Every structure is written in structure tokens, then in C-alpha cells.
Amino acid sequence: MYRKRVAIAVLLASTIIGAAVPAAAAKPADPVQRQLDLLVDGDGVPGALAYDGRTTRTAGVADRESGRPMVDARGRFRLASDTKAFTATAVMRLVADGRIRLDDLAGRWVPQLTERPITIRQLLKQTSGLPEYATLVDWTRPGTPQEYLALALKEKPVFEAGTDWGYSNTNYLALGMVIDKASGVGFRTYVERTILRPLHLDDTYWPAPGELSLRGPHARNYGINPAAPEAGRVDVTDLPGYEFGASGGLVSTPEDLNAFWDGLFGGRLLPDWALRRMTQDTTAIGGRDVYPAGSRYGYGIASIPLSCGGVYWGHGGDLPGDSVGGGRATGGRGTVTVYTTTWAAEGESLRHLQGAVDAALCTKRR
């Protein structure tokens, strides 16, 4: 439900303004805008946005009924699985402070996992073999992390812990419970204290229990409501965000999300050795899920190859009403957030979302 997304190569196009204009004077098309336009005009996405820290590009509308323009980089949206990068960073803060160890058995902190030989490291890396809980939940009513974990534990492990890689929101559901115990204040409060406040991410928040709507300026979201799939594509702006928890519950803005990536990889949240562990203890996942060749998954973050060389580090996510991509590139190529106002995790829509990320990070910065 909160899958990650990746960047792949995008072809950069140029336009010629009339036959009499010399080729040297031709104005190149904006490759990022082109991908956003393809999402809207070709794929039926209601609205799309890309923000690279300086320029906000948009396509489509924020609301299909009113036709109002797409929101800017201060508009709020659900981070979906980008939340996992925040959760992983919080876990590594606890590791850096000596409160937990990567090779601790998760059962030390989560009683439901006492009989499972699963470590904190395996939860972070998605190598625990825990089945997916999100597809088993009745989203028409509230539930607790303990109840959700119990649903997953009734299923057979996907593989023996540590022997394979398999994306599962259950890993980060369990990590939220680890933070609860190890921090003594709950994962939401701990993330606020160690990440949101130090980086002044004032527009990022955890939804409150029972809170369905988004606070502040935002676009409407459209998709298949998991509680009523028979209704087809509907407005799904209102969702039980609190229930998505440590695996997908945060709400933020493109400005704040870019600031998080810059803060994390700029060394403002963790000691250097902890950040190196997140990015060097990785698993090759190219060709799996939505990842292209050369991709690697670390601790709540993934490295994605760029068409111009190097990689970017980020995560990404999906919900019925939005898809998110982006992160921070190596080589000083900058940071970008791209999101759509409907699910865009397969086919041409995924290719165009990935293309917008790649174009934003590969286009020469002026």
C-alpha cells in the first residue's frame, strides 16, 4: 500500500520555434515539465508537482470539480512510505545513543516477535520475511499496531529471516513499536523531537486519532477506496492517516520533505558512521518491485541510478490517492520531490513520475 518508487532514464526533448529560427537559438523544452504534462494529459493524473528547492513545476488541477490550480511546494500531501525514511532515521538515532543495537532481536522490544529470530537490522533492511499486514486490515474501522501485527503473524513467513529481501510494511510497523519501547515516549513524539523540530519541519505532522482530512492548503486526491472498491475512482482525500503509523502515516510538504533529505544526508540528524551504515549495508534489489537495475535498499532508504550517472537516495510511496518520488542525488545534483494526486505506481504513469525525478536531478542546474 505504501510502495516505493524509483527514477529511470528520461529522454530530453527540444523544440524549434519556426523554420526560420537557427538551431542554436532554439529553446529547449523543460524535460521535467514534459513528464508532468504526460502524467496529466496522457495518464489521466488529476494533478502533479515537482519541486527542486528553487523551482516548482505543476500540471493539472488541485480539484477536479472546481478546477482550481495545482497547489505549490507548501501544499500538504501524505508521505505514504516516505515515512519509512523518518522511522529508520529515528531508529538509528536510538542506535547512536546506545539505547538499542542493530543486532538486537526485535522480540526484546516487541513481545509478539519473541519467538521470531528477527533482528532490528533485518526490519530496517526489509529482510525479515514478515508478511504484509496492510492487505489484511479492515480499513473501515480503527485498529492498533498490535492488532495489525497479529494479522501478519497469522500468515506464514515469506522467507526465513535474513535469507532474502521482500518489501513489507509490517517491518516498519514493528519498528514503530521498537521506538515506542526504547524511547519511552512513542514513535510519533520521538520523531518530532529528533527530526521534525531540529530541522524546523513545521508543516510536517502525524495525523491525530480519527483525523481523516489534511490540514492547511492541499490538493484533492483521487483513487480506489480500499473500503469501497466497487465505487471505482473517487475522491479519497480523507483517509485514516493515524492508522498508517510508522510505515506510512506522516503528512508533509515538498519544501519540508526536501529539507528532510538535505538534513539527513547533510549530517544534521545522525553521526557520520550511522548514516554510512544506512547507505552501505544494502541489498541489491534491481528489477524487483518498481526498482530498475542497479538499485539497492539500505535502512529505510534506497539508492536509484540516474541516467546522467551517479544515484539518488530516497524512498517514495503510494496510497490510493497519491504517489511520491524523489530524494537527494550524489554529485551535488540537488534534491527533488515529485508527487501525483492519484496512485501512479505502474505502467506509463510510473514511467513518467520516475522520469520527472530523473529529469529534475539530471538537468543542468543554472
GROMACS .gro file of C-alpha atoms in nm:
model
  366
    1MET     CA    1   0.000   0.000   0.000
    2TYR     CA    2   0.294   0.231   0.052
    3ARG     CA    3   0.533   0.102  -0.211
    4LYS     CA    4   0.849   0.288  -0.300
    5ARG     CA    5   0.930   0.437  -0.631
    6VAL     CA    6   1.233   0.493  -0.837
    7ALA     CA    7   1.394   0.705  -1.107
    8ILE     CA    8   1.486   0.581  -1.455
    9ALA     CA    9   1.632   0.742  -1.764
   10VAL     CA   10   1.429   1.011  -1.940
   11LEU     CA   11   1.479   1.145  -2.291
   12LEU     CA   12   1.532   1.520  -2.302
   13ALA     CA   13   1.347   1.688  -2.588
   14SER     CA   14   1.386   2.028  -2.753
   15THR     CA   15   1.151   2.239  -2.961
   16ILE     CA   16   1.218   2.451  -3.267
   17ILE     CA   17   1.035   2.781  -3.281
   18GLY     CA   18   0.964   2.813  -3.654
   19ALA     CA   19   1.172   2.706  -3.952
   20ALA     CA   20   1.343   3.044  -3.983
   21VAL     CA   21   1.495   3.029  -3.633
   22PRO     CA   22   1.856   2.900  -3.628
   23ALA     CA   23   1.905   2.573  -3.440
   24ALA     CA   24   2.139   2.743  -3.192
   25ALA     CA   25   1.859   2.975  -3.090
   26ALA     CA   26   1.603   2.700  -3.035
   27LYS     CA   27   1.468   2.697  -2.682
   28PRO     CA   28   1.490   2.355  -2.518
   29ALA     CA   29   1.174   2.211  -2.374
   30ASP     CA   30   1.164   2.175  -1.997
   31PRO     CA   31   1.214   1.798  -1.950
   32VAL     CA   32   1.062   1.799  -1.603
   33GLN     CA   33   0.750   1.984  -1.716
   34ARG     CA   34   0.719   1.746  -2.010
   35GLN     CA   35   0.697   1.447  -1.775
   36LEU     CA   36   0.438   1.620  -1.556
   37ASP     CA   37   0.232   1.707  -1.863
   38LEU     CA   38   0.247   1.346  -1.979
   39LEU     CA   39   0.119   1.235  -1.640
   40VAL     CA   40  -0.181   1.464  -1.669
   41ASP     CA   41  -0.254   1.466  -2.042
   42GLY     CA   42  -0.158   1.108  -2.120
   43ASP     CA   43  -0.213   0.914  -1.799
   44GLY     CA   44  -0.518   1.089  -1.657
   45VAL     CA   45  -0.349   1.206  -1.337
   46PRO     CA   46  -0.554   1.498  -1.195
   47GLY     CA   47  -0.254   1.693  -1.064
   48ALA     CA   48   0.124   1.659  -1.047
   49LEU     CA   49   0.404   1.862  -0.889
   50ALA     CA   50   0.785   1.868  -0.890
   51TYR     CA   51   0.989   2.085  -0.653
   52ASP     CA   52   1.368   2.101  -0.672
   53GLY     CA   53   1.433   2.352  -0.396
   54ARG     CA   54   1.418   2.652  -0.628
   55THR     CA   55   1.152   2.588  -0.889
   56THR     CA   56   0.802   2.450  -0.851
   57ARG     CA   57   0.654   2.293  -1.163
   58THR     CA   58   0.294   2.175  -1.177
   59ALA     CA   59   0.046   2.025  -1.420
   60GLY     CA   60  -0.325   1.966  -1.392
   61VAL     CA   61  -0.552   2.092  -1.118
   62ALA     CA   62  -0.580   2.063  -0.742
   63ASP     CA   63  -0.951   1.988  -0.754
   64ARG     CA   64  -1.134   1.827  -1.047
   65GLU     CA   65  -1.467   1.980  -0.952
   66SER     CA   66  -1.359   2.343  -0.907
   67GLY     CA   67  -1.066   2.336  -1.149
   68ARG     CA   68  -0.853   2.542  -0.911
   69PRO     CA   69  -0.481   2.548  -0.992
   70MET     CA   70  -0.247   2.286  -0.850
   71VAL     CA   71  -0.105   2.380  -0.510
   72ASP     CA   72   0.255   2.493  -0.468
   73ALA     CA   73   0.551   2.349  -0.272
   74ARG     CA   74   0.382   2.444   0.057
   75GLY     CA   75   0.077   2.231  -0.012
   76ARG     CA   76   0.041   1.928   0.213
   77PHE     CA   77   0.025   1.568   0.096
   78ARG     CA   78   0.054   1.223   0.252
   79LEU     CA   79   0.409   1.091   0.251
   80ALA     CA   80   0.296   0.729   0.239
   81SER     CA   81   0.612   0.512   0.251
   82ASP     CA   82   0.849   0.807   0.255
   83THR     CA   83   0.757   0.791   0.623
   84LYS     CA   84   0.985   0.487   0.649
   85ALA     CA   85   1.293   0.705   0.600
   86PHE     CA   86   1.191   0.911   0.905
   87THR     CA   87   1.126   0.595   1.107
   88ALA     CA   88   1.461   0.444   1.007
   89THR     CA   89   1.641   0.765   1.097
   90ALA     CA   90   1.474   0.763   1.439
   91VAL     CA   91   1.585   0.402   1.493
   92MET     CA   92   1.942   0.495   1.401
   93ARG     CA   93   1.928   0.784   1.647
   94LEU     CA   94   1.847   0.531   1.919
   95VAL     CA   95   2.134   0.312   1.796
   96ALA     CA   96   2.373   0.609   1.802
   97ASP     CA   97   2.266   0.688   2.156
   98GLY     CA   98   2.332   0.329   2.267
   99ARG     CA   99   1.969   0.257   2.353
  100ILE     CA  100   1.929  -0.027   2.103
  101ARG     CA  101   2.165  -0.232   1.885
  102LEU     CA  102   2.116  -0.330   1.525
  103ASP     CA  103   2.161  -0.698   1.604
  104ASP     CA  104   1.918  -0.697   1.897
  105LEU     CA  105   1.637  -0.944   1.849
  106ALA     CA  106   1.321  -0.746   1.780
  107GLY     CA  107   1.142  -0.965   2.033
  108ARG     CA  108   1.334  -0.786   2.308
  109TRP     CA  109   1.124  -0.480   2.232
  110VAL     CA  110   0.814  -0.630   2.070
  111PRO     CA  111   0.672  -0.921   2.273
  112GLN     CA  112   0.473  -1.053   1.974
  113LEU     CA  113   0.804  -1.124   1.799
  114THR     CA  114   0.967  -1.309   2.090
  115GLU     CA  115   0.953  -1.642   1.907
  116ARG     CA  116   1.086  -1.499   1.581
  117PRO     CA  117   1.465  -1.481   1.518
  118ILE     CA  118   1.432  -1.135   1.360
  119THR     CA  119   1.676  -0.853   1.431
  120ILE     CA  120   1.635  -0.475   1.422
  121ARG     CA  121   1.872  -0.469   1.125
  122GLN     CA  122   1.651  -0.712   0.930
  123LEU     CA  123   1.343  -0.500   0.994
  124LEU     CA  124   1.525  -0.191   0.867
  125LYS     CA  125   1.653  -0.370   0.555
  126GLN     CA  126   1.321  -0.545   0.471
  127THR     CA  127   1.488  -0.884   0.508
  128SER     CA  128   1.278  -1.023   0.794
  129GLY     CA  129   1.037  -1.228   0.586
  130LEU     CA  130   0.737  -1.085   0.772
  131PRO     CA  131   0.417  -1.097   0.562
  132GLU     CA  132   0.239  -0.778   0.457
  133TYR     CA  133  -0.022  -0.661   0.708
  134ALA     CA  134  -0.177  -0.376   0.507
  135THR     CA  135  -0.366  -0.610   0.274
  136LEU     CA  136  -0.521  -0.792   0.571
  137VAL     CA  137  -0.659  -0.491   0.758
  138ASP     CA  138  -1.025  -0.387   0.770
  139TRP     CA  139  -0.971  -0.018   0.694
  140THR     CA  140  -1.333   0.067   0.779
  141ARG     CA  141  -1.254   0.068   1.150
  142PRO     CA  142  -0.963   0.178   1.373
  143GLY     CA  143  -0.708  -0.073   1.489
  144THR     CA  144  -0.389  -0.087   1.694
  145PRO     CA  145  -0.035  -0.176   1.583
  146GLN     CA  146  -0.058  -0.487   1.800
  147GLU     CA  147  -0.374  -0.596   1.618
  148TYR     CA  148  -0.220  -0.529   1.278
  149LEU     CA  149   0.097  -0.719   1.367
  150ALA     CA  150  -0.114  -1.011   1.489
  151LEU     CA  151  -0.280  -1.030   1.146
  152ALA     CA  152   0.058  -1.060   0.976
  153LEU     CA  153   0.187  -1.317   1.225
  154LYS     CA  154  -0.105  -1.547   1.147
  155GLU     CA  155   0.039  -1.583   0.797
  156LYS     CA  156   0.340  -1.796   0.708
  157PRO     CA  157   0.672  -1.609   0.677
  158VAL     CA  158   0.750  -1.516   0.318
  159PHE     CA  159   1.105  -1.647   0.370
  160GLU     CA  160   1.342  -1.728   0.655
  161ALA     CA  161   1.472  -1.413   0.822
  162GLY     CA  162   1.791  -1.285   0.665
  163THR     CA  163   1.779  -1.507   0.356
  164ASP     CA  164   1.605  -1.276   0.109
  165TRP     CA  165   1.459  -0.929   0.057
  166GLY     CA  166   1.087  -0.858   0.049
  167TYR     CA  167   0.914  -0.522   0.088
  168SER     CA  168   0.662  -0.533   0.371
  169ASN     CA  169   0.502  -0.252   0.569
  170THR     CA  170   0.499  -0.491   0.865
  171ASN     CA  171   0.872  -0.432   0.913
  172TYR     CA  172   0.816  -0.065   0.985
  173LEU     CA  173   0.500  -0.126   1.183
  174ALA     CA  174   0.723  -0.334   1.413
  175LEU     CA  175   0.998  -0.068   1.415
  176GLY     CA  176   0.744   0.185   1.539
  177MET     CA  177   0.676  -0.047   1.829
  178VAL     CA  178   1.051  -0.078   1.894
  179ILE     CA  179   1.081   0.301   1.910
  180ASP     CA  180   0.783   0.314   2.146
  181LYS     CA  181   0.958   0.089   2.397
  182ALA     CA  182   1.317   0.207   2.355
  183SER     CA  183   1.238   0.579   2.363
  184GLY     CA  184   0.969   0.566   2.628
  185VAL     CA  185   0.773   0.842   2.455
  186GLY     CA  186   0.616   0.676   2.149
  187PHE     CA  187   0.744   0.686   1.792
  188ARG     CA  188   0.542   0.992   1.692
  189THR     CA  189   0.678   1.206   1.974
  190TYR     CA  190   1.029   1.071   1.925
  191VAL     CA  191   1.030   1.155   1.552
  192GLU     CA  192   0.902   1.503   1.635
  193ARG     CA  193   1.177   1.559   1.892
  194THR     CA  194   1.469   1.416   1.696
  195ILE     CA  195   1.380   1.505   1.335
  196LEU     CA  196   1.092   1.746   1.282
  197ARG     CA  197   1.189   2.006   1.543
  198PRO     CA  198   1.566   2.011   1.480
  199LEU     CA  199   1.506   2.060   1.107
  200HIS     CA  200   1.216   2.304   1.163
  201LEU     CA  201   0.979   2.094   0.956
  202ASP     CA  202   0.684   2.294   1.083
  203ASP     CA  203   0.444   2.178   0.811
  204THR     CA  204   0.504   1.807   0.874
  205TYR     CA  205   0.284   1.625   1.122
  206TRP     CA  206   0.137   1.295   1.238
  207PRO     CA  207  -0.242   1.289   1.198
  208ALA     CA  208  -0.435   1.261   1.523
  209PRO     CA  209  -0.656   0.960   1.604
  210GLY     CA  210  -0.971   0.982   1.395
  211GLU     CA  211  -0.835   1.266   1.181
  212LEU     CA  212  -0.925   1.198   0.818
  213SER     CA  213  -0.869   1.528   0.639
  214LEU     CA  214  -0.548   1.713   0.557
  215ARG     CA  215  -0.462   2.034   0.740
  216GLY     CA  216  -0.381   2.356   0.557
  217PRO     CA  217  -0.356   2.402   0.178
  218HIS     CA  218  -0.366   2.080  -0.021
  219ALA     CA  219  -0.488   1.924  -0.343
  220ARG     CA  220  -0.771   1.673  -0.354
  221ASN     CA  221  -0.676   1.309  -0.405
  222TYR     CA  222  -0.847   1.052  -0.625
  223GLY     CA  223  -0.833   0.673  -0.640
  224ILE     CA  224  -0.989   0.343  -0.536
  225ASN     CA  225  -1.106   0.349  -0.177
  226PRO     CA  226  -0.996   0.017  -0.021
  227ALA     CA  227  -1.306   0.022   0.198
  228ALA     CA  228  -1.539   0.052  -0.104
  229PRO     CA  229  -1.358  -0.061  -0.420
  230GLU     CA  230  -1.685  -0.117  -0.603
  231ALA     CA  231  -1.733   0.261  -0.625
  232GLY     CA  232  -1.441   0.296  -0.868
  233ARG     CA  233  -1.222   0.605  -0.877
  234VAL     CA  234  -1.350   0.854  -0.621
  235ASP     CA  235  -1.225   1.137  -0.402
  236VAL     CA  236  -1.004   0.972  -0.138
  237THR     CA  237  -0.856   1.284   0.019
  238ASP     CA  238  -0.994   1.181   0.356
  239LEU     CA  239  -0.812   0.872   0.481
  240PRO     CA  240  -0.736   0.728   0.829
  241GLY     CA  241  -0.382   0.865   0.834
  242TYR     CA  242  -0.326   0.787   1.202
  243GLU     CA  243  -0.373   0.418   1.128
  244PHE     CA  244  -0.092   0.418   0.871
  245GLY     CA  245   0.152   0.472   1.159
  246ALA     CA  246   0.530   0.435   1.139
  247SER     CA  247   0.518   0.274   0.796
  248GLY     CA  248   0.321   0.543   0.614
  249GLY     CA  249   0.143   0.799   0.833
  250LEU     CA  250   0.329   1.131   0.802
  251VAL     CA  251   0.185   1.435   0.623
  252SER     CA  252   0.428   1.691   0.484
  253THR     CA  253   0.501   1.936   0.202
  254PRO     CA  254   0.753   1.926  -0.084
  255GLU     CA  255   0.953   2.201   0.089
  256ASP     CA  256   0.969   2.005   0.415
  257LEU     CA  257   1.044   1.672   0.250
  258ASN     CA  258   1.334   1.820   0.055
  259ALA     CA  259   1.460   1.977   0.378
  260PHE     CA  260   1.448   1.634   0.544
  261TRP     CA  261   1.658   1.473   0.271
  262ASP     CA  262   1.905   1.761   0.285
  263GLY     CA  263   1.921   1.744   0.664
  264LEU     CA  264   1.970   1.368   0.674
  265PHE     CA  265   2.236   1.348   0.406
  266GLY     CA  266   2.391   1.676   0.517
  267GLY     CA  267   2.478   1.521   0.853
  268ARG     CA  268   2.238   1.719   1.071
  269LEU     CA  269   2.050   1.423   1.219
  270LEU     CA  270   2.298   1.139   1.270
  271PRO     CA  271   2.670   1.081   1.325
  272ASP     CA  272   2.860   1.009   1.006
  273TRP     CA  273   2.910   0.643   1.093
  274ALA     CA  274   2.535   0.591   1.142
  275LEU     CA  275   2.450   0.748   0.808
  276ARG     CA  276   2.719   0.539   0.639
  277ARG     CA  277   2.562   0.227   0.787
  278MET     CA  278   2.223   0.324   0.643
  279THR     CA  279   2.370   0.368   0.296
  280GLN     CA  280   2.639   0.099   0.285
  281ASP     CA  281   2.467  -0.200   0.446
  282THR     CA  282   2.243  -0.253   0.144
  283THR     CA  283   2.072  -0.523  -0.061
  284ALA     CA  284   2.068  -0.537  -0.441
  285ILE     CA  285   1.703  -0.508  -0.550
  286GLY     CA  286   1.730  -0.406  -0.914
  287GLY     CA  287   1.443  -0.548  -1.119
  288ARG     CA  288   1.228  -0.619  -0.812
  289ASP     CA  289   0.906  -0.438  -0.736
  290VAL     CA  290   0.943  -0.100  -0.911
  291TYR     CA  291   1.322  -0.077  -0.890
  292PRO     CA  292   1.544  -0.055  -1.200
  293ALA     CA  293   1.876  -0.234  -1.247
  294GLY     CA  294   2.143  -0.116  -1.006
  295SER     CA  295   1.908  -0.015  -0.724
  296ARG     CA  296   1.998  -0.101  -0.365
  297TYR     CA  297   1.791  -0.089  -0.044
  298GLY     CA  298   1.951   0.020   0.282
  299TYR     CA  299   1.783   0.122   0.607
  300GLY     CA  300   1.454   0.283   0.505
  301ILE     CA  301   1.621   0.444   0.203
  302ALA     CA  302   1.719   0.323  -0.142
  303SER     CA  303   1.980   0.427  -0.398
  304ILE     CA  304   1.846   0.467  -0.750
  305PRO     CA  305   2.068   0.503  -1.060
  306LEU     CA  306   2.037   0.825  -1.260
  307SER     CA  307   2.054   0.847  -1.638
  308CYS     CA  308   2.328   1.110  -1.607
  309GLY     CA  309   2.545   0.898  -1.379
  310GLY     CA  310   2.554   0.857  -1.004
  311VAL     CA  311   2.249   0.781  -0.794
  312TYR     CA  312   1.997   0.949  -0.576
  313TRP     CA  313   1.899   0.838  -0.227
  314GLY     CA  314   1.533   0.848  -0.128
  315HIS     CA  315   1.234   0.625  -0.080
  316GLY     CA  316   0.893   0.707  -0.227
  317GLY     CA  317   0.546   0.576  -0.157
  318ASP     CA  318   0.193   0.511  -0.274
  319LEU     CA  319  -0.155   0.542  -0.136
  320PRO     CA  320  -0.486   0.515  -0.322
  321GLY     CA  321  -0.478   0.894  -0.366
  322ASP     CA  322  -0.113   0.978  -0.429
  323SER     CA  323   0.230   0.861  -0.537
  324VAL     CA  324   0.559   1.017  -0.427
  325GLY     CA  325   0.912   1.002  -0.566
  326GLY     CA  326   1.240   1.182  -0.520
  327GLY     CA  327   1.531   1.230  -0.284
  328ARG     CA  328   1.883   1.372  -0.282
  329ALA     CA  329   2.132   1.297  -0.559
  330THR     CA  330   2.504   1.242  -0.534
  331GLY     CA  331   2.750   1.474  -0.705
  332GLY     CA  332   2.580   1.793  -0.592
  333ARG     CA  333   2.288   1.746  -0.829
  334GLY     CA  334   2.036   1.854  -0.571
  335THR     CA  335   1.714   1.731  -0.418
  336VAL     CA  336   1.365   1.690  -0.561
  337THR     CA  337   1.016   1.584  -0.461
  338VAL     CA  338   0.762   1.474  -0.721
  339TYR     CA  339   0.409   1.370  -0.636
  340THR     CA  340   0.081   1.299  -0.807
  341THR     CA  341  -0.275   1.326  -0.676
  342THR     CA  342  -0.362   0.969  -0.762
  343TRP     CA  343  -0.190   0.631  -0.746
  344ALA     CA  344   0.079   0.618  -1.018
  345ALA     CA  345   0.278   0.304  -0.940
  346GLU     CA  346   0.266   0.109  -1.264
  347GLY     CA  347   0.279   0.138  -1.639
  348GLU     CA  348   0.319   0.471  -1.814
  349SER     CA  349   0.224   0.677  -1.511
  350LEU     CA  350   0.508   0.522  -1.310
  351ARG     CA  351   0.750   0.575  -1.600
  352HIS     CA  352   0.655   0.942  -1.624
  353LEU     CA  353   0.674   1.000  -1.248
  354GLN     CA  354   1.017   0.837  -1.244
  355GLY     CA  355   1.111   1.039  -1.549
  356ALA     CA  356   1.025   1.365  -1.374
  357VAL     CA  357   1.253   1.274  -1.083
  358ASP     CA  358   1.538   1.179  -1.314
  359ALA     CA  359   1.498   1.490  -1.530
  360ALA     CA  360   1.493   1.721  -1.228
  361LEU     CA  361   1.817   1.572  -1.093
  362CYS     CA  362   1.994   1.536  -1.426
  363THR     CA  363   1.906   1.862  -1.599
  364LYS     CA  364   2.197   2.106  -1.582
  365ARG     CA  365   2.141   2.345  -1.293
  366ARG     CA  366   2.167   2.707  -1.400
   0.00000   0.00000   0.00000
